[in-house]
Amino acid sequence: MKITHVEVHRIDVPAADPPFRWRRGLAGSPPVGDGAVLHIGTDEGAEGVALLARPGAAVTLRDLVDRVFRDELMGADPFQREWLWHRMWELDRIHELPLPTLGLIDTALWDLAGRVTDQPVWQLLGGFRDAIPAYASTSTFDTTEEFLDVADQCLALGYRGIKLHAWGDARRDAALCLALRRHVGPDVPLMYDGSAGFDLPDAIFLGKALAEADYLWYEEPMREFSVSAYRQLAERVDVPLLVAETSDGAHMNSADFIRAGAATFGVRASTTLRGGVTGAMRTAHLADAFRVRAEVHGSDIPNHHLCMAISNTTYYESLVTATTVVRERHVDDQGLVHAPTGPGIALPLDYGYGAELRAFVEQPR
């Protein structure tokens, strides 16, 4: 079997309704954007797809396919995912590929393999579980009262924990974290994500408050350029650290965080930011060797599969962006997410696909 075509399909990614925001300094939810689907086909009819839903995705991905990826992939064996994954890293040395595109081909090839074998990808990866608890991962709301009300709604809907994305002000965020712990009591798992908003002194201040409130993990308080800064943070706070979400290098970079003693809870694993399915599984196995967690990042469908395949992950991350909470469709009333059952990875059908592509997604060939 050989790859015979590599295509990019532009799609409209709908705007969030209502719009939401993140901490100060970061953009909020975008308006309608031009997402893209990467489509890889073969001489035997086997096909695989992967979604890139970020704003500007169609322009970025079409340029990379036309200029770099198509020539590299044409004629290749789609089952040689390991070889092609290494080739993407070789290409990155010169082209400096955008991080979300580095694993996109790998994800599409895993989708193709699942369709050919008529298995969901999580089973191809070995399969560890068929259900996992979900936590509610908030966007940023205006007031402490809104955060507390959202937490009440999430717990009533069955979510098993709450993760805060707050304002990016160390003092104000610390007060919110303490208030949430008092509000929900001692038994609800709580997490905090700093979205890289702090320097080391503020990260230490906030980390001490999180330790006092017994938070399960403290995620990405600083930009992940300095492993040394994270090592110093780990030495000064007792709350466990979850790190290496957006830093380049997939498992290679994650190894440095773990070796430095900075990943005291664990590292992030995701198809989008850690080199596709292959990179995410490398990261998980690395973390397991050091007996730390590889927490799956994000709510998209490839990461849904990862949650079922990785032994050392704890939760599915379910984004909650409105003050009136609606439980994500994958999460049941017990707060559980169940394993996908269809072949491959599949794509979400609540995007504005063209009719031809939609038919392909609904009825894989």
Tab-separated table of C-alpha atoms in Angstrom:
chain	number	residue	atom	x	y	z
A	1	MET	CA	0.000	0.000	0.000
A	2	LYS	CA	1.312	3.444	-0.957
A	3	ILE	CA	0.187	7.004	-0.241
A	4	THR	CA	-1.098	8.538	-3.467
A	5	HIS	CA	-2.673	11.810	-2.381
A	6	VAL	CA	-2.406	14.339	0.430
A	7	GLU	CA	-5.116	16.991	0.501
A	8	VAL	CA	-6.264	19.863	2.686
A	9	HIS	CA	-9.980	20.650	3.059
A	10	ARG	CA	-10.924	24.007	4.507
A	11	ILE	CA	-13.783	24.009	7.032
A	12	ASP	CA	-15.530	26.696	9.068
A	13	VAL	CA	-14.912	26.273	12.790
A	14	PRO	CA	-17.938	27.864	14.511
A	15	ALA	CA	-17.481	30.566	17.105
A	16	ALA	CA	-18.103	29.689	20.745
A	17	ASP	CA	-21.595	30.661	21.886
A	18	PRO	CA	-21.341	32.488	24.200
A	19	PRO	CA	-17.790	33.740	23.603
A	20	PHE	CA	-15.327	33.082	26.419
A	21	ARG	CA	-11.964	34.397	27.570
A	22	TRP	CA	-8.725	33.343	29.246
A	23	ARG	CA	-6.427	35.171	31.662
A	24	ARG	CA	-5.287	38.739	31.039
A	25	GLY	CA	-2.855	38.957	28.144
A	26	LEU	CA	-4.308	36.009	26.219
A	27	ALA	CA	-6.849	36.095	23.416
A	28	GLY	CA	-10.284	34.666	24.119
A	29	SER	CA	-12.402	32.434	21.942
A	30	PRO	CA	-12.004	33.342	18.261
A	31	PRO	CA	-14.810	34.219	15.864
A	32	VAL	CA	-15.632	31.779	13.046
A	33	GLY	CA	-12.289	30.485	11.839
A	34	ASP	CA	-10.874	28.628	8.869
A	35	GLY	CA	-10.018	25.222	10.246
A	36	ALA	CA	-8.644	22.449	8.085
A	37	VAL	CA	-8.821	18.691	7.641
A	38	LEU	CA	-5.740	16.830	6.440
A	39	HIS	CA	-6.759	13.925	4.190
A	40	ILE	CA	-4.286	11.157	3.276
A	41	GLY	CA	-5.304	8.566	0.655
A	42	THR	CA	-3.722	5.443	-0.809
A	43	ASP	CA	-3.639	3.322	-3.969
A	44	GLU	CA	-5.795	0.688	-2.230
A	45	GLY	CA	-8.519	3.101	-1.150
A	46	ALA	CA	-7.535	3.324	2.513
A	47	GLU	CA	-7.829	6.869	3.844
A	48	GLY	CA	-7.175	8.774	7.037
A	49	VAL	CA	-7.951	12.270	8.276
A	50	ALA	CA	-6.884	14.649	11.038
A	51	LEU	CA	-8.436	17.941	12.111
A	52	LEU	CA	-6.579	21.207	12.745
A	53	ALA	CA	-9.141	23.572	14.256
A	54	ARG	CA	-6.963	26.563	15.133
A	55	PRO	CA	-7.559	29.968	13.491
A	56	GLY	CA	-5.568	30.262	10.284
A	57	ALA	CA	-5.262	26.490	10.039
A	58	ALA	CA	-6.272	26.200	6.381
A	59	VAL	CA	-3.692	28.672	5.102
A	60	THR	CA	-0.933	27.261	7.309
A	61	LEU	CA	-1.635	23.613	6.546
A	62	ARG	CA	-2.143	24.077	2.805
A	63	ASP	CA	1.203	25.848	2.562
A	64	LEU	CA	2.982	23.080	4.477
A	65	VAL	CA	1.362	20.337	2.398
A	66	ASP	CA	2.192	22.038	-0.898
A	67	ARG	CA	5.707	23.043	0.106
A	68	VAL	CA	6.873	20.227	2.393
A	69	PHE	CA	4.571	17.348	3.311
A	70	ARG	CA	3.174	16.120	-0.022
A	71	ASP	CA	6.544	15.410	-1.636
A	72	GLU	CA	7.687	13.653	1.530
A	73	LEU	CA	4.601	11.428	1.782
A	74	MET	CA	3.874	10.485	-1.815
A	75	GLY	CA	4.760	6.840	-2.404
A	76	ALA	CA	5.376	6.124	1.285
A	77	ASP	CA	3.908	3.135	3.099
A	78	PRO	CA	1.182	4.554	5.405
A	79	PHE	CA	1.821	1.788	7.940
A	80	GLN	CA	5.407	2.949	8.476
A	81	ARG	CA	4.198	5.484	11.013
A	82	GLU	CA	7.412	5.268	13.045
A	83	TRP	CA	9.580	6.137	10.044
A	84	LEU	CA	7.312	8.983	8.995
A	85	TRP	CA	7.166	10.332	12.562
A	86	HIS	CA	10.957	10.554	12.562
A	87	ARG	CA	10.879	12.211	9.153
A	88	MET	CA	8.639	14.984	10.522
A	89	TRP	CA	11.279	15.732	13.151
A	90	GLU	CA	13.959	15.848	10.460
A	91	LEU	CA	11.860	18.280	8.449
A	92	ASP	CA	11.276	20.376	11.548
A	93	ARG	CA	15.027	21.025	11.824
A	94	ILE	CA	14.894	23.273	8.749
A	95	HIS	CA	11.239	24.285	8.470
A	96	GLU	CA	10.491	24.973	12.168
A	97	LEU	CA	7.044	23.409	11.881
A	98	PRO	CA	4.276	24.966	14.007
A	99	LEU	CA	3.845	22.749	17.055
A	100	PRO	CA	0.200	21.742	16.345
A	101	THR	CA	1.170	20.562	12.831
A	102	LEU	CA	4.092	18.390	13.906
A	103	GLY	CA	1.916	15.397	14.829
A	104	LEU	CA	-0.945	15.956	12.390
A	105	ILE	CA	0.302	13.485	9.778
A	106	ASP	CA	0.891	10.889	12.480
A	107	THR	CA	-2.678	11.326	13.746
A	108	ALA	CA	-4.097	10.932	10.222
A	109	LEU	CA	-2.029	7.760	9.705
A	110	TRP	CA	-3.311	6.267	12.969
A	111	ASP	CA	-6.839	7.088	11.789
A	112	LEU	CA	-6.099	5.296	8.502
A	113	ALA	CA	-4.783	2.223	10.336
A	114	GLY	CA	-7.888	2.059	12.504
A	115	ARG	CA	-10.181	2.280	9.496
A	116	VAL	CA	-8.266	-0.458	7.666
A	117	THR	CA	-8.413	-2.807	10.660
A	118	ASP	CA	-11.951	-1.707	11.644
A	119	GLN	CA	-10.835	-0.814	15.171
A	120	PRO	CA	-10.862	2.389	17.211
A	121	VAL	CA	-7.339	3.735	17.624
A	122	TRP	CA	-7.348	3.347	21.412
A	123	GLN	CA	-7.648	-0.416	20.891
A	124	LEU	CA	-4.852	-0.412	18.309
A	125	LEU	CA	-2.681	1.261	20.924
A	126	GLY	CA	-3.270	-1.656	23.269
A	127	GLY	CA	-6.261	-0.412	25.215
A	128	PHE	CA	-6.103	0.190	28.964
A	129	ARG	CA	-9.642	1.187	29.986
A	130	ASP	CA	-13.088	1.671	28.507
A	131	ALA	CA	-14.138	4.621	30.701
A	132	ILE	CA	-12.453	7.460	32.589
A	133	PRO	CA	-13.721	10.207	34.930
A	134	ALA	CA	-13.921	13.767	33.600
A	135	TYR	CA	-13.016	17.002	35.314
A	136	ALA	CA	-14.465	20.400	34.405
A	137	SER	CA	-11.780	22.722	33.055
A	138	THR	CA	-13.085	26.279	33.272
A	139	SER	CA	-12.423	29.274	31.111
A	140	THR	CA	-11.995	32.615	32.941
A	141	PHE	CA	-15.064	34.217	34.524
A	142	ASP	CA	-15.508	37.713	35.928
A	143	THR	CA	-15.924	37.100	39.646
A	144	THR	CA	-15.224	34.623	42.400
A	145	GLU	CA	-18.982	34.179	42.811
A	146	GLU	CA	-19.306	33.085	39.193
A	147	PHE	CA	-16.507	30.532	39.597
A	148	LEU	CA	-18.155	29.102	42.714
A	149	ASP	CA	-21.540	28.870	41.023
A	150	VAL	CA	-20.017	27.158	37.980
A	151	ALA	CA	-18.288	24.678	40.300
A	152	ASP	CA	-21.615	23.859	41.974
A	153	GLN	CA	-23.246	23.252	38.589
A	154	CYS	CA	-20.369	21.056	37.399
A	155	LEU	CA	-20.453	18.873	40.498
A	156	ALA	CA	-24.234	18.550	40.252
A	157	LEU	CA	-23.834	17.396	36.635
A	158	GLY	CA	-21.471	14.614	37.716
A	159	TYR	CA	-18.018	16.063	37.007
A	160	ARG	CA	-15.411	14.471	39.279
A	161	GLY	CA	-13.189	17.534	39.787
A	162	ILE	CA	-12.686	21.204	38.899
A	163	LYS	CA	-9.710	22.916	37.269
A	164	LEU	CA	-9.466	26.693	37.330
A	165	HIS	CA	-8.178	28.995	34.605
A	166	ALA	CA	-8.273	32.296	36.499
A	167	TRP	CA	-7.185	35.907	35.947
A	168	GLY	CA	-3.398	35.758	35.873
A	169	ASP	CA	-3.018	37.836	39.049
A	170	ALA	CA	-1.141	35.772	41.646
A	171	ARG	CA	-2.801	37.362	44.705
A	172	ARG	CA	-6.299	37.371	43.305
A	173	ASP	CA	-5.945	33.851	41.903
A	174	ALA	CA	-4.632	32.559	45.239
A	175	ALA	CA	-7.662	34.012	47.025
A	176	LEU	CA	-9.972	32.358	44.476
A	177	CYS	CA	-8.291	28.981	44.897
A	178	LEU	CA	-8.639	29.136	48.670
A	179	ALA	CA	-12.274	30.260	48.368
A	180	LEU	CA	-13.109	27.364	46.058
A	181	ARG	CA	-11.610	24.838	48.469
A	182	ARG	CA	-13.636	26.270	51.361
A	183	HIS	CA	-16.742	26.201	49.161
A	184	VAL	CA	-16.566	22.592	47.917
A	185	GLY	CA	-15.019	21.029	51.005
A	186	PRO	CA	-11.982	18.774	51.380
A	187	ASP	CA	-12.971	15.831	49.191
A	188	VAL	CA	-13.394	17.353	45.710
A	189	PRO	CA	-10.237	17.141	43.536
A	190	LEU	CA	-9.179	20.659	42.528
A	191	MET	CA	-6.518	21.769	40.048
A	192	TYR	CA	-5.189	25.127	38.885
A	193	ASP	CA	-3.765	26.085	35.461
A	194	GLY	CA	-1.687	29.273	35.312
A	195	SER	CA	-1.533	29.339	31.490
A	196	ALA	CA	2.112	30.463	31.777
A	197	GLY	CA	1.134	33.779	33.328
A	198	PHE	CA	3.761	34.205	36.059
A	199	ASP	CA	7.423	34.635	36.832
A	200	LEU	CA	9.116	32.524	39.490
A	201	PRO	CA	8.362	34.725	42.558
A	202	ASP	CA	4.642	34.936	41.773
A	203	ALA	CA	4.534	31.239	40.883
A	204	ILE	CA	5.998	30.427	44.306
A	205	PHE	CA	3.487	32.679	46.095
A	206	LEU	CA	0.550	31.070	44.319
A	207	GLY	CA	1.946	27.570	44.720
A	208	LYS	CA	2.053	27.956	48.485
A	209	ALA	CA	-1.650	28.862	48.509
A	210	LEU	CA	-2.449	25.813	46.364
A	211	ALA	CA	-0.510	23.593	48.760
A	212	GLU	CA	-2.445	25.044	51.696
A	213	ALA	CA	-5.705	24.269	49.882
A	214	ASP	CA	-4.573	20.721	48.977
A	215	TYR	CA	-4.843	21.094	45.185
A	216	LEU	CA	-4.166	17.934	43.212
A	217	TRP	CA	-1.877	19.665	40.729
A	218	TYR	CA	-0.416	23.038	39.734
A	219	GLU	CA	-0.180	23.345	35.954
A	220	GLU	CA	2.017	25.513	33.720
A	221	PRO	CA	2.416	28.604	35.937
A	222	MET	CA	5.411	29.828	33.879
A	223	ARG	CA	6.458	29.642	30.242
A	224	GLU	CA	8.211	26.330	29.739
A	225	PHE	CA	11.504	27.639	28.371
A	226	SER	CA	13.416	27.281	31.651
A	227	VAL	CA	13.553	23.827	33.205
A	228	SER	CA	15.754	25.374	35.904
A	229	ALA	CA	12.981	27.772	36.957
A	230	TYR	CA	10.574	24.850	37.270
A	231	ARG	CA	13.127	22.909	39.304
A	232	GLN	CA	13.401	25.852	41.701
A	233	LEU	CA	9.598	26.060	41.907
A	234	ALA	CA	9.373	22.355	42.743
A	235	GLU	CA	11.896	22.849	45.547
A	236	ARG	CA	9.900	25.711	47.080
A	237	VAL	CA	6.279	24.561	46.947
A	238	ASP	CA	4.568	21.398	48.144
A	239	VAL	CA	1.755	21.297	45.579
A	240	PRO	CA	2.543	18.747	42.816
A	241	LEU	CA	3.511	20.243	39.436
A	242	LEU	CA	2.067	19.234	36.046
A	243	VAL	CA	4.410	20.516	33.336
A	244	ALA	CA	5.637	20.270	29.723
A	245	GLU	CA	2.392	21.107	27.934
A	246	THR	CA	3.481	23.564	25.245
A	247	SER	CA	7.268	23.186	25.227
A	248	ASP	CA	8.746	21.920	21.976
A	249	GLY	CA	10.401	18.526	21.800
A	250	ALA	CA	7.624	16.101	22.824
A	251	HIS	CA	8.996	13.282	25.003
A	252	MET	CA	12.584	14.543	24.690
A	253	ASN	CA	11.735	17.818	26.418
A	254	SER	CA	9.440	16.086	28.901
A	255	ALA	CA	12.384	13.919	29.935
A	256	ASP	CA	14.353	17.006	30.977
A	257	PHE	CA	11.511	18.217	33.216
A	258	ILE	CA	11.227	14.798	34.865
A	259	ARG	CA	14.984	14.351	35.291
A	260	ALA	CA	15.240	17.813	36.897
A	261	GLY	CA	12.648	16.873	39.510
A	262	ALA	CA	10.206	19.470	38.145
A	263	ALA	CA	7.386	17.086	37.186
A	264	THR	CA	6.291	16.196	40.697
A	265	PHE	CA	2.797	15.244	39.523
A	266	GLY	CA	3.629	14.522	35.922
A	267	VAL	CA	3.791	15.819	32.365
A	268	ARG	CA	1.218	16.639	29.735
A	269	ALA	CA	0.444	14.284	26.836
A	270	SER	CA	-1.612	15.289	23.801
A	271	THR	CA	-1.786	14.654	20.080
A	272	THR	CA	-1.892	18.380	19.335
A	273	LEU	CA	1.152	19.612	21.269
A	274	ARG	CA	3.300	16.509	21.876
A	275	GLY	CA	3.821	15.112	18.387
A	276	GLY	CA	0.646	13.286	17.466
A	277	VAL	CA	-0.453	9.904	18.771
A	278	THR	CA	3.079	8.486	18.558
A	279	GLY	CA	4.617	11.393	20.459
A	280	ALA	CA	1.924	11.287	23.125
A	281	MET	CA	2.434	7.571	23.719
A	282	ARG	CA	6.212	8.056	23.923
A	283	THR	CA	5.597	10.737	26.541
A	284	ALA	CA	3.278	8.466	28.525
A	285	HIS	CA	5.726	5.563	28.544
A	286	LEU	CA	8.577	7.854	29.546
A	287	ALA	CA	6.539	9.220	32.455
A	288	ASP	CA	5.523	5.723	33.517
A	289	ALA	CA	9.186	4.697	33.754
A	290	PHE	CA	9.645	7.463	36.348
A	291	ARG	CA	6.328	6.595	38.073
A	292	VAL	CA	4.693	9.956	37.343
A	293	ARG	CA	1.515	10.757	35.440
A	294	ALA	CA	1.000	11.661	31.779
A	295	GLU	CA	-2.185	13.697	31.949
A	296	VAL	CA	-3.991	13.971	28.620
A	297	HIS	CA	-4.562	17.587	27.586
A	298	GLY	CA	-7.660	18.762	25.744
A	299	SER	CA	-11.139	17.646	24.837
A	300	ASP	CA	-10.750	16.767	21.159
A	301	ILE	CA	-11.428	13.300	19.800
A	302	PRO	CA	-7.820	12.088	19.305
A	303	ASN	CA	-7.164	12.852	22.972
A	304	HIS	CA	-10.367	10.969	23.855
A	305	HIS	CA	-8.647	7.904	22.367
A	306	LEU	CA	-5.435	8.632	24.272
A	307	CYS	CA	-7.308	8.654	27.571
A	308	MET	CA	-8.379	5.075	26.936
A	309	ALA	CA	-4.896	3.918	25.894
A	310	ILE	CA	-2.620	5.545	28.501
A	311	SER	CA	-2.362	3.745	31.832
A	312	ASN	CA	-0.925	6.640	33.842
A	313	THR	CA	-3.506	9.340	33.128
A	314	THR	CA	-6.157	10.272	35.664
A	315	TYR	CA	-8.930	12.268	33.978
A	316	TYR	CA	-10.481	13.422	30.751
A	317	GLU	CA	-10.326	17.225	30.462
A	318	SER	CA	-13.763	18.661	29.619
A	319	LEU	CA	-13.870	22.380	28.833
A	320	VAL	CA	-16.557	24.478	30.558
A	321	THR	CA	-16.786	27.974	29.084
A	322	ALA	CA	-20.162	29.410	30.108
A	323	THR	CA	-21.671	30.389	33.442
A	324	THR	CA	-24.673	28.209	32.581
A	325	VAL	CA	-22.997	24.811	32.389
A	326	VAL	CA	-23.960	22.226	29.802
A	327	ARG	CA	-22.245	18.887	30.206
A	328	GLU	CA	-20.053	17.930	27.254
A	329	ARG	CA	-21.713	15.283	25.101
A	330	HIS	CA	-18.993	12.701	25.827
A	331	VAL	CA	-19.554	12.977	29.605
A	332	ASP	CA	-22.384	10.994	31.194
A	333	ASP	CA	-24.364	11.889	34.326
A	334	GLN	CA	-21.869	9.971	36.474
A	335	GLY	CA	-19.028	12.123	35.183
A	336	LEU	CA	-17.582	9.322	33.066
A	337	VAL	CA	-16.332	9.393	29.482
A	338	HIS	CA	-16.646	6.103	27.627
A	339	ALA	CA	-14.347	4.733	24.953
A	340	PRO	CA	-15.091	5.511	21.282
A	341	THR	CA	-16.479	2.572	19.337
A	342	GLY	CA	-16.089	3.568	15.679
A	343	PRO	CA	-13.106	2.653	13.487
A	344	GLY	CA	-10.074	4.932	13.414
A	345	ILE	CA	-10.249	8.238	15.257
A	346	ALA	CA	-13.148	9.936	13.455
A	347	LEU	CA	-13.988	13.635	13.308
A	348	PRO	CA	-16.591	15.719	15.132
A	349	LEU	CA	-19.660	16.321	12.991
A	350	ASP	CA	-20.674	19.666	14.513
A	351	TYR	CA	-18.475	21.690	12.162
A	352	GLY	CA	-19.410	23.277	8.827
A	353	TYR	CA	-18.071	20.560	6.551
A	354	GLY	CA	-18.723	20.652	2.844
A	355	ALA	CA	-21.154	17.979	1.663
A	356	GLU	CA	-18.496	15.749	0.060
A	357	LEU	CA	-16.213	15.783	3.099
A	358	ARG	CA	-19.124	15.299	5.478
A	359	ALA	CA	-20.145	12.182	3.562
A	360	PHE	CA	-16.584	10.892	3.851
A	361	VAL	CA	-16.559	11.488	7.612
A	362	GLU	CA	-19.935	9.854	8.199
A	363	GLN	CA	-19.183	6.840	6.015
A	364	PRO	CA	-15.423	6.098	5.972
A	365	ARG	CA	-14.379	4.236	2.858
